[in-house]
Short mmCIF file of C-alpha atoms in Angstrom, two decimals:
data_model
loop_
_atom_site.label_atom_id
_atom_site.label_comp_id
_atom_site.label_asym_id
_atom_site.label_seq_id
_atom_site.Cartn_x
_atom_site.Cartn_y
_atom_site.Cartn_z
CA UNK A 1 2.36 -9.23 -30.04
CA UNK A 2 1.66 -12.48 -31.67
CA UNK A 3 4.22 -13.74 -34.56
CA UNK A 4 3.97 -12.11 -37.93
CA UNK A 5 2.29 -14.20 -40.28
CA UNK A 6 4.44 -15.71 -42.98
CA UNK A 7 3.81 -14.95 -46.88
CA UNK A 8 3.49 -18.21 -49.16
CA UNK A 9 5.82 -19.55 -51.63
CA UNK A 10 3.45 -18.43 -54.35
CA UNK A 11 3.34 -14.82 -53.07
CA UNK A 12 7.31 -14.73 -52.76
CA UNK A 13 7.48 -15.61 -56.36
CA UNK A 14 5.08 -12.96 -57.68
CA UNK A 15 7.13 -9.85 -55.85
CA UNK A 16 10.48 -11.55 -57.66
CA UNK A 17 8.02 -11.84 -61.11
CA UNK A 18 7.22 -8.52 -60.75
CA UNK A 19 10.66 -7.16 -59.94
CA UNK A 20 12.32 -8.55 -62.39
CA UNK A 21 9.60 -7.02 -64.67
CA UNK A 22 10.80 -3.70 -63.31
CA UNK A 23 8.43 -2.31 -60.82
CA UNK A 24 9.62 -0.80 -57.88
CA UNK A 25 9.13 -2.49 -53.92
CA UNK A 26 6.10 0.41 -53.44
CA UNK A 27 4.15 -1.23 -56.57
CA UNK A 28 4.89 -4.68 -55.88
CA UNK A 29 3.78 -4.05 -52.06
CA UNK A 30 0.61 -2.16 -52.87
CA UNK A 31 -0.38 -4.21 -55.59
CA UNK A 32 0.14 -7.74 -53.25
CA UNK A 33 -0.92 -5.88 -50.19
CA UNK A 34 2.66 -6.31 -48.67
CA UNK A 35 4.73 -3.98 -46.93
CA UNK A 36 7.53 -2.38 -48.56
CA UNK A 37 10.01 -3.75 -46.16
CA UNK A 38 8.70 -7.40 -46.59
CA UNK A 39 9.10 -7.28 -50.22
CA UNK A 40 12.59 -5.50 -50.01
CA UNK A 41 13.88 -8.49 -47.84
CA UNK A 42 12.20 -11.43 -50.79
CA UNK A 43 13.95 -9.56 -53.15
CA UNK A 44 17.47 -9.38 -51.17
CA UNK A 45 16.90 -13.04 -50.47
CA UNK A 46 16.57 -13.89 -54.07
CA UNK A 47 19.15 -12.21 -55.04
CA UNK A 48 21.50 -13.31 -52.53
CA UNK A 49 20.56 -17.07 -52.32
CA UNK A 50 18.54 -17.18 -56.19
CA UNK A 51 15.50 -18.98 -53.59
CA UNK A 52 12.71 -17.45 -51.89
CA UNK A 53 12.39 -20.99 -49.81
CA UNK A 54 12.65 -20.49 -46.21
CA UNK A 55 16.01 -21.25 -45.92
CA UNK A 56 17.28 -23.53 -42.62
CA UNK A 57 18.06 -21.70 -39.34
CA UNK A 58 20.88 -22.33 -36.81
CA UNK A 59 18.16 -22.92 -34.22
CA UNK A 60 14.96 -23.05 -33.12
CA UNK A 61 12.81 -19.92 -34.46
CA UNK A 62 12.53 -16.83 -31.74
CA UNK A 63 8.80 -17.18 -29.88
CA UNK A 64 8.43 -13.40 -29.07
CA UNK A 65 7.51 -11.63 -32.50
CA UNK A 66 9.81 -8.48 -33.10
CA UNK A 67 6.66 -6.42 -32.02
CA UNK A 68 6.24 -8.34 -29.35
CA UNK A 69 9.80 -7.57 -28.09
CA UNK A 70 9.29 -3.59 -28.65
CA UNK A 71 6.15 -3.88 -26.53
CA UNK A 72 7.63 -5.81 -23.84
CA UNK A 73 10.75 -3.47 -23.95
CA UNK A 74 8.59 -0.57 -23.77
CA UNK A 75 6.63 -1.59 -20.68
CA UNK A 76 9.65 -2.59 -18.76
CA UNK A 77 11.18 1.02 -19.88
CA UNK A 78 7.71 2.54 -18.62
CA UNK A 79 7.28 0.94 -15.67
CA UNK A 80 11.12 -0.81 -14.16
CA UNK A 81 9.14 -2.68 -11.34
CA UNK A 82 6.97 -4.41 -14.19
CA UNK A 83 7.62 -8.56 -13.71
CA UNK A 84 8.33 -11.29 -15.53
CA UNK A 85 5.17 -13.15 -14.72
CA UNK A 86 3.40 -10.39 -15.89
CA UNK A 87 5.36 -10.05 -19.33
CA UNK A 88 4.73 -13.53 -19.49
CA UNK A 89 0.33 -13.17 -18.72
CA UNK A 90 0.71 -10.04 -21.36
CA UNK A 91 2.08 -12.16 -23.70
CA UNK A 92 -0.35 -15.19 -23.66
CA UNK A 93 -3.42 -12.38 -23.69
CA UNK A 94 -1.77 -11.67 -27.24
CA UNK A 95 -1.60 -15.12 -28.31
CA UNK A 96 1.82 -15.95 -27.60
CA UNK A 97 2.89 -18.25 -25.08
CA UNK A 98 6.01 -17.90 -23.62
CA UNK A 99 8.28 -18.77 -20.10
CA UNK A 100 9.75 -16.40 -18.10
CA UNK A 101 13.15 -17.72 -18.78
CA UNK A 102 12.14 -16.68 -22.39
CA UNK A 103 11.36 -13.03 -21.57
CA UNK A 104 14.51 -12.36 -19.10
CA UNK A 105 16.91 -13.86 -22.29
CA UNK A 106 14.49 -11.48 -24.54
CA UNK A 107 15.06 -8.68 -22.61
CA UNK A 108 18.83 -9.36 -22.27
CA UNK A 109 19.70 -8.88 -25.96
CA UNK A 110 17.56 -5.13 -25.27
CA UNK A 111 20.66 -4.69 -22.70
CA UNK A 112 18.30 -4.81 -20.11
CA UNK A 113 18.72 -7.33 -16.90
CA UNK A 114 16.80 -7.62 -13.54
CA UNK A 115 18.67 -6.13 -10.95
CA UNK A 116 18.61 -5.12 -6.91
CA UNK A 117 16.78 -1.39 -7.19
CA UNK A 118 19.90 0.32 -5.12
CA UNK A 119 18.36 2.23 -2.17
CA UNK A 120 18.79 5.85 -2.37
CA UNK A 121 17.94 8.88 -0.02
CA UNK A 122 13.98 10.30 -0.21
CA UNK A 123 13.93 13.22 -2.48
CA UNK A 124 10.91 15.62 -2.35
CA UNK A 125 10.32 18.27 -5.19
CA UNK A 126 11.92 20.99 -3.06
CA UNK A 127 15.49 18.74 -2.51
CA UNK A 128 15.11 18.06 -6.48
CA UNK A 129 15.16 21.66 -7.12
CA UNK A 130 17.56 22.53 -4.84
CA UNK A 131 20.47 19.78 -6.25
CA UNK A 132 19.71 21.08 -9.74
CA UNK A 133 20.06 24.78 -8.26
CA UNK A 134 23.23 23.46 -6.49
CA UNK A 135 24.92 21.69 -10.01
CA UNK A 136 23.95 24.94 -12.36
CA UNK A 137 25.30 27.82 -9.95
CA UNK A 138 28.52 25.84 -9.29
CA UNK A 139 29.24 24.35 -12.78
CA UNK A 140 31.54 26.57 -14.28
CA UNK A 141 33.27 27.11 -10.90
CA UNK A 142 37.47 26.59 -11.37
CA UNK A 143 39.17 23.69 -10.33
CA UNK A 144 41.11 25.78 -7.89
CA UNK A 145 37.25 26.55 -5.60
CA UNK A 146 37.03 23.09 -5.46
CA UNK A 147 40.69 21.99 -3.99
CA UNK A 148 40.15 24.70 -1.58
CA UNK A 149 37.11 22.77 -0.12
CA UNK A 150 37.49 20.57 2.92
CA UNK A 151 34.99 17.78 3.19
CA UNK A 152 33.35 15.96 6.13
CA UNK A 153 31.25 13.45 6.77
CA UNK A 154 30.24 10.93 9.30
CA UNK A 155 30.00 7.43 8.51
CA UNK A 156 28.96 3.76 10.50
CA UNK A 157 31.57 1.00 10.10
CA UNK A 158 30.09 -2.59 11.55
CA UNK A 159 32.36 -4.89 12.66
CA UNK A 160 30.73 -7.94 11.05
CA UNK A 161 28.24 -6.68 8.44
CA UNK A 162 27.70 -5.69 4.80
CA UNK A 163 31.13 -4.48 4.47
CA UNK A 164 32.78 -8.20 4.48
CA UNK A 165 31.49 -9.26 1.48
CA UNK A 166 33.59 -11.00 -0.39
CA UNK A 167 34.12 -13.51 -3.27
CA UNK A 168 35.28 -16.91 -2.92
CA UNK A 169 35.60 -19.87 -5.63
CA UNK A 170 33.77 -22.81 -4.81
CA UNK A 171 32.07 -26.20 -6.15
CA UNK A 172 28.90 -26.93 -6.59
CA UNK A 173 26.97 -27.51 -3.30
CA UNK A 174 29.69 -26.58 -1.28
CA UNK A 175 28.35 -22.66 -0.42
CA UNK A 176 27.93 -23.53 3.56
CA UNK A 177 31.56 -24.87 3.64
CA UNK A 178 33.35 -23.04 6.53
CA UNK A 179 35.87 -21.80 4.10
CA UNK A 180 33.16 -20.52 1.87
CA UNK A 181 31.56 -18.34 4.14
CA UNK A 182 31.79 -15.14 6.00
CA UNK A 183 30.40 -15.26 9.88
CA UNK A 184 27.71 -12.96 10.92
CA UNK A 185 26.22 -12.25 14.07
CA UNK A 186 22.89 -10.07 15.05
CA UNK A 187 23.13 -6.37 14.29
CA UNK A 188 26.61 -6.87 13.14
CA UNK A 189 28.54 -7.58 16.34
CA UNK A 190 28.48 -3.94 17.05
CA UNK A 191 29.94 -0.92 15.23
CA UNK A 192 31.53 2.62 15.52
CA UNK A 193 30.49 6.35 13.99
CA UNK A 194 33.13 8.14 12.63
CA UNK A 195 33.73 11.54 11.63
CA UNK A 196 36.19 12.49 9.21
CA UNK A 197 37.06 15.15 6.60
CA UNK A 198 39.81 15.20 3.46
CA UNK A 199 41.07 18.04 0.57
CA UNK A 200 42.55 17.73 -2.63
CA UNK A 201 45.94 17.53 -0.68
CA UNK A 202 44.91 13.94 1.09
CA UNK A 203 42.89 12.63 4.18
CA UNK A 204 42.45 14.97 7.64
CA UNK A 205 41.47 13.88 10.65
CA UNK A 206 39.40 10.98 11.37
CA UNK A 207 38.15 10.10 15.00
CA UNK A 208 35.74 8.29 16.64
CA UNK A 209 32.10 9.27 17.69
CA UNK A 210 31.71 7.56 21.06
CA UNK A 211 28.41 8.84 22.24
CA UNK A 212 25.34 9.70 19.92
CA UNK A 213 26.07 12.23 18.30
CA UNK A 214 23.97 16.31 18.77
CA UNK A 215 24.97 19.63 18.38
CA UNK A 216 27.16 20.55 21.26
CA UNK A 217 29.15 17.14 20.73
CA UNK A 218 29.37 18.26 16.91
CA UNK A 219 30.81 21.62 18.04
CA UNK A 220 33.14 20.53 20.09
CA UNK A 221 34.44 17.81 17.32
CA UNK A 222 34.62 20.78 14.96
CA UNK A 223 36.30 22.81 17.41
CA UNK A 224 39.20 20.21 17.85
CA UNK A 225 39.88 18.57 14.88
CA UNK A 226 38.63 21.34 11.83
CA UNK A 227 41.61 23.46 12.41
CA UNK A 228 44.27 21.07 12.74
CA UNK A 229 42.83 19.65 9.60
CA UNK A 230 43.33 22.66 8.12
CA UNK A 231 46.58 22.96 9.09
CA UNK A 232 47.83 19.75 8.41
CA UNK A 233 46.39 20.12 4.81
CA UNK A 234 48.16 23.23 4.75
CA UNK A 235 45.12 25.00 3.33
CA UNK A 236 45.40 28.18 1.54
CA UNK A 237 43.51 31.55 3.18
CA UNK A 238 39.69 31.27 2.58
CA UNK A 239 39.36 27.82 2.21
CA UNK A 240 35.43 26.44 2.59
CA UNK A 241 34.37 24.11 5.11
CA UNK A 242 31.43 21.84 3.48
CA UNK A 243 29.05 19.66 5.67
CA UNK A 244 25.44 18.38 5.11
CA UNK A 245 22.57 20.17 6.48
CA UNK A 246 21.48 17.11 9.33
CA UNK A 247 19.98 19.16 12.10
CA UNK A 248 22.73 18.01 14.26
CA UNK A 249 25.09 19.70 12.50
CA UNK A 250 23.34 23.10 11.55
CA UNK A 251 22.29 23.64 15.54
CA UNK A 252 22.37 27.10 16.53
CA UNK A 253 26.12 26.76 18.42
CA UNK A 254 27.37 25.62 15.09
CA UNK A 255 26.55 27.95 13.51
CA UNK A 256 27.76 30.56 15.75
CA UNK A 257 30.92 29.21 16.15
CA UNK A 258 31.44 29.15 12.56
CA UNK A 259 30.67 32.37 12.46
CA UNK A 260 32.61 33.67 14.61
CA UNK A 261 35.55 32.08 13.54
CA UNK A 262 35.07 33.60 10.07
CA UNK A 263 35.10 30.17 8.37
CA UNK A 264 33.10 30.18 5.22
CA UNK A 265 30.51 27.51 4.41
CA UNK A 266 29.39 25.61 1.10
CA UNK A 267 25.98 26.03 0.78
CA UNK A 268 24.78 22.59 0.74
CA UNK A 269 21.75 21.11 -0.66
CA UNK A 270 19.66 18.48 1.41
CA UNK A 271 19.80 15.00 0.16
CA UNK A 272 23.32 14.82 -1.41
CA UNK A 273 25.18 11.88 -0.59
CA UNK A 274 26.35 11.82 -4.41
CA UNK A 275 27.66 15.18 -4.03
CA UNK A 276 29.81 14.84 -1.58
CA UNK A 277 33.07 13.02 -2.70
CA UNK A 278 34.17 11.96 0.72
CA UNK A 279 31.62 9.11 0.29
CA UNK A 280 33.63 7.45 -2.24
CA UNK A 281 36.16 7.62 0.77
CA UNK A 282 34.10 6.10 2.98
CA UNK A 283 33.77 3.11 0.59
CA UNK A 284 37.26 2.48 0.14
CA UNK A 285 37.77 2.50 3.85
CA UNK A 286 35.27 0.00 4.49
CA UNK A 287 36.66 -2.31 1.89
CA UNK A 288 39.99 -1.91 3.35
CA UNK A 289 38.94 -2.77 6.74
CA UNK A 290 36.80 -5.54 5.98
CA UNK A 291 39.79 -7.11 4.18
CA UNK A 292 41.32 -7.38 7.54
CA UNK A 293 38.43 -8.78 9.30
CA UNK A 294 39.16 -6.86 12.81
CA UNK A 295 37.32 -9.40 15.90
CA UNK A 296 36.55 -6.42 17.88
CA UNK A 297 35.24 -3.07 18.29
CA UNK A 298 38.84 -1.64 19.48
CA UNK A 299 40.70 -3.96 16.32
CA UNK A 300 38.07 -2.57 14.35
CA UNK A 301 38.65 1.22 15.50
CA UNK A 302 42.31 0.88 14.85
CA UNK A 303 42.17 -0.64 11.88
CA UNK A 304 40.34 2.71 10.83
CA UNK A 305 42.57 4.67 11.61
CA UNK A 306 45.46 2.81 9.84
CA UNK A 307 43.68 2.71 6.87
CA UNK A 308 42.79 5.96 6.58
CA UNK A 309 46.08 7.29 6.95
CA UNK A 310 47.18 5.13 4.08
CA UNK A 311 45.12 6.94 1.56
CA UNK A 312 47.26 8.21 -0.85
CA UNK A 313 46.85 11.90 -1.39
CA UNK A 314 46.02 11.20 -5.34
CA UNK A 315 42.75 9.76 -4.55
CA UNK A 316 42.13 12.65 -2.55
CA UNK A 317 43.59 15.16 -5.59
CA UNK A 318 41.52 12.90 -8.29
CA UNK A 319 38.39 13.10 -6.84
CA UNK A 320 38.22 16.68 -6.39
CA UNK A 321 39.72 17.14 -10.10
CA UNK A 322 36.47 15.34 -11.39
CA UNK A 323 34.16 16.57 -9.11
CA UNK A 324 32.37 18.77 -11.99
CA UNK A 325 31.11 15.41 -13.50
CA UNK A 326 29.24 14.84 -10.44
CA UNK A 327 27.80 18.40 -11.37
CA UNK A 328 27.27 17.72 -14.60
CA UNK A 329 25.74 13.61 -13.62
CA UNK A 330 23.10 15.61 -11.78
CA UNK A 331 21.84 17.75 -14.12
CA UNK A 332 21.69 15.20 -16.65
CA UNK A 333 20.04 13.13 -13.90
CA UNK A 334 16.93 16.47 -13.65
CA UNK A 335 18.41 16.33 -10.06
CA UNK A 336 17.94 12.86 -9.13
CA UNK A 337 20.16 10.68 -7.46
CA UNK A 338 23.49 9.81 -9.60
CA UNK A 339 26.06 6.94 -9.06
CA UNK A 340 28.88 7.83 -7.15
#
């Protein structure tokens, strides 16, 4: 990883000698002991510039030999969690001594930057295998199957949390100014579970979870609020109910109930947050409310409820229409988490 070594002036000039006699960049390499490439780029200079000086640069010469900059590329690709300090100790064991400043603007040109690793749900072998299962069987499936799904979810809003984040322009030192900062207090001053579900035709109904949540409360949630959904979507005979597979939600009465009212169920495959568009929902919502920085639990509860019957039913319609890149995302993906 060290820098290349540099030919003398006196073996530039033979490989232009030579070329101009009329061998070809293999005989002029093999008989100097060059490499083809190196003797290509003397002749190009000469040509170009009629020199084979080293001719001035625009700024100081790069530290990390091209090699060096695969290698280091390489490892990070390898290995994501790989540091700059030990880039840097790599580096100096080759010869070449280097900052860390020096490797993260190295590893910027690559396109590559250091970054938060996002957290994402656990996935064993078996939830792998089941997502890809999930993607190939329903891939081809029409657009139609899809706008005849209704989607649910449950979701935590916090009245002073994550979801206030916001950006502010400021002066140097002046980050703890009042009006530079959002207030915060422990665990987030409190929060509210929702439950909610939305179609291709726009948002259902959303209430509030008041009491942890278990199977009979889930069945009698479903048992008020899935049908009016329904109807209030106006959704055509057969439509699919879709849900995760928490225990909670997959308890015996559930199921029963389900049964017995003839609704049919998406499969669903453990793990799936991505999958399930009513996330992207979820964020919007949360956006929305933080915007209007609610200073209580009941603000905060009915500024949910405003703002989700604001969503427009094109969101709804748009992110069912490209739900089969989500499909495809994951398959691409070998079943691993996507963005969503």
């Amino acid at each position: 990883m060290a820098k290349t070594r540099k030919l003398s002036k006196d073996t530039r000039n033979k490989i232009v000698d030579l070329h101009q006699a009329g061998k070809t960049e293999s005989a002029i390499g093999k008989q100097l002991g060059v490499k083809k490439s190196t003797v290509g780029a003397v002749i190009r200079k000469w040509k170009t510039y009629k020199t084979t000086d080293n001719l001035p640069r625009s700024g100081a010469p790069r530290k990390i030999s091209p090699r060096g900059v695969k290698t280091i590329t390489r490892t990070v690709s390898k290995n994501p969690r790989t540091t700059r300090g030990d880039l840097v100790n790599d580096l100096q064991r080759a010869g070449t001594k280097v900052t860390k400043a020096t490797i993260s603007n190295t590893l910027r040109r690559q396109g590559l930057k250091s970054c938060s690793a996002r957290r994402v749900p656990l996935l064993k072998p078996v939830h792998v295998q089941a997502r890809l299962k999930f993607a190939r069987e329903h891939l081809d499936d029409p657009e139609e199957d899809w706008e005849n799904v209704i989607w649910s979810d449950e979701t935590k809003i916090e009245l002073f949390g994550k979801n206030s984040t916001r950006c502010v322009w400021r002066r140097k030192n002046a980050e703890l100014h009042p009006q530079n900062t959002i207030p915060t207090v422990k665990h987030g001053g409190g929060n509210i579970m929702l439950w909610g579900c939305f179609s291709a035709k726009g948002p259902g109904r959303l209430i509030r979870v008041k009491e942890r949540m278990n199977g009979a409360m889930y069945h009698q949630i479903l048992s008020e609020n899935l049908l009016p959904s329904a109807r209030v979507l106006k959704m055509k005979c057969g439509w699919v109910f879709q849900h995760d597979n928490d225990p909670k939600l997959t308890a015996r009465v559930t199921k029963e109930w389900l049964r017995k009212k003839h609704f049919k169920v998406l499969e669903w495959p453990s793990q799936s947050p991505d999958l399930n568009p009513i996330e992207n929902l979820w964020r919007e919502l949360k956006v929305c409310v933080a915007q209007r920085q609610p200073q209580n639990i009941t603000a905060l509860e009915e500024i949910c409820m405003e703002e989700w019957a604001k969503i427009p039913a094109t969101v709804c319609e748009n992110l069912v229409k490209t739900y089969r890149k989500r499909l495809t995302s994951v398959i691409a993906n070998k079943g691993y988490i996507t963005k969503y």
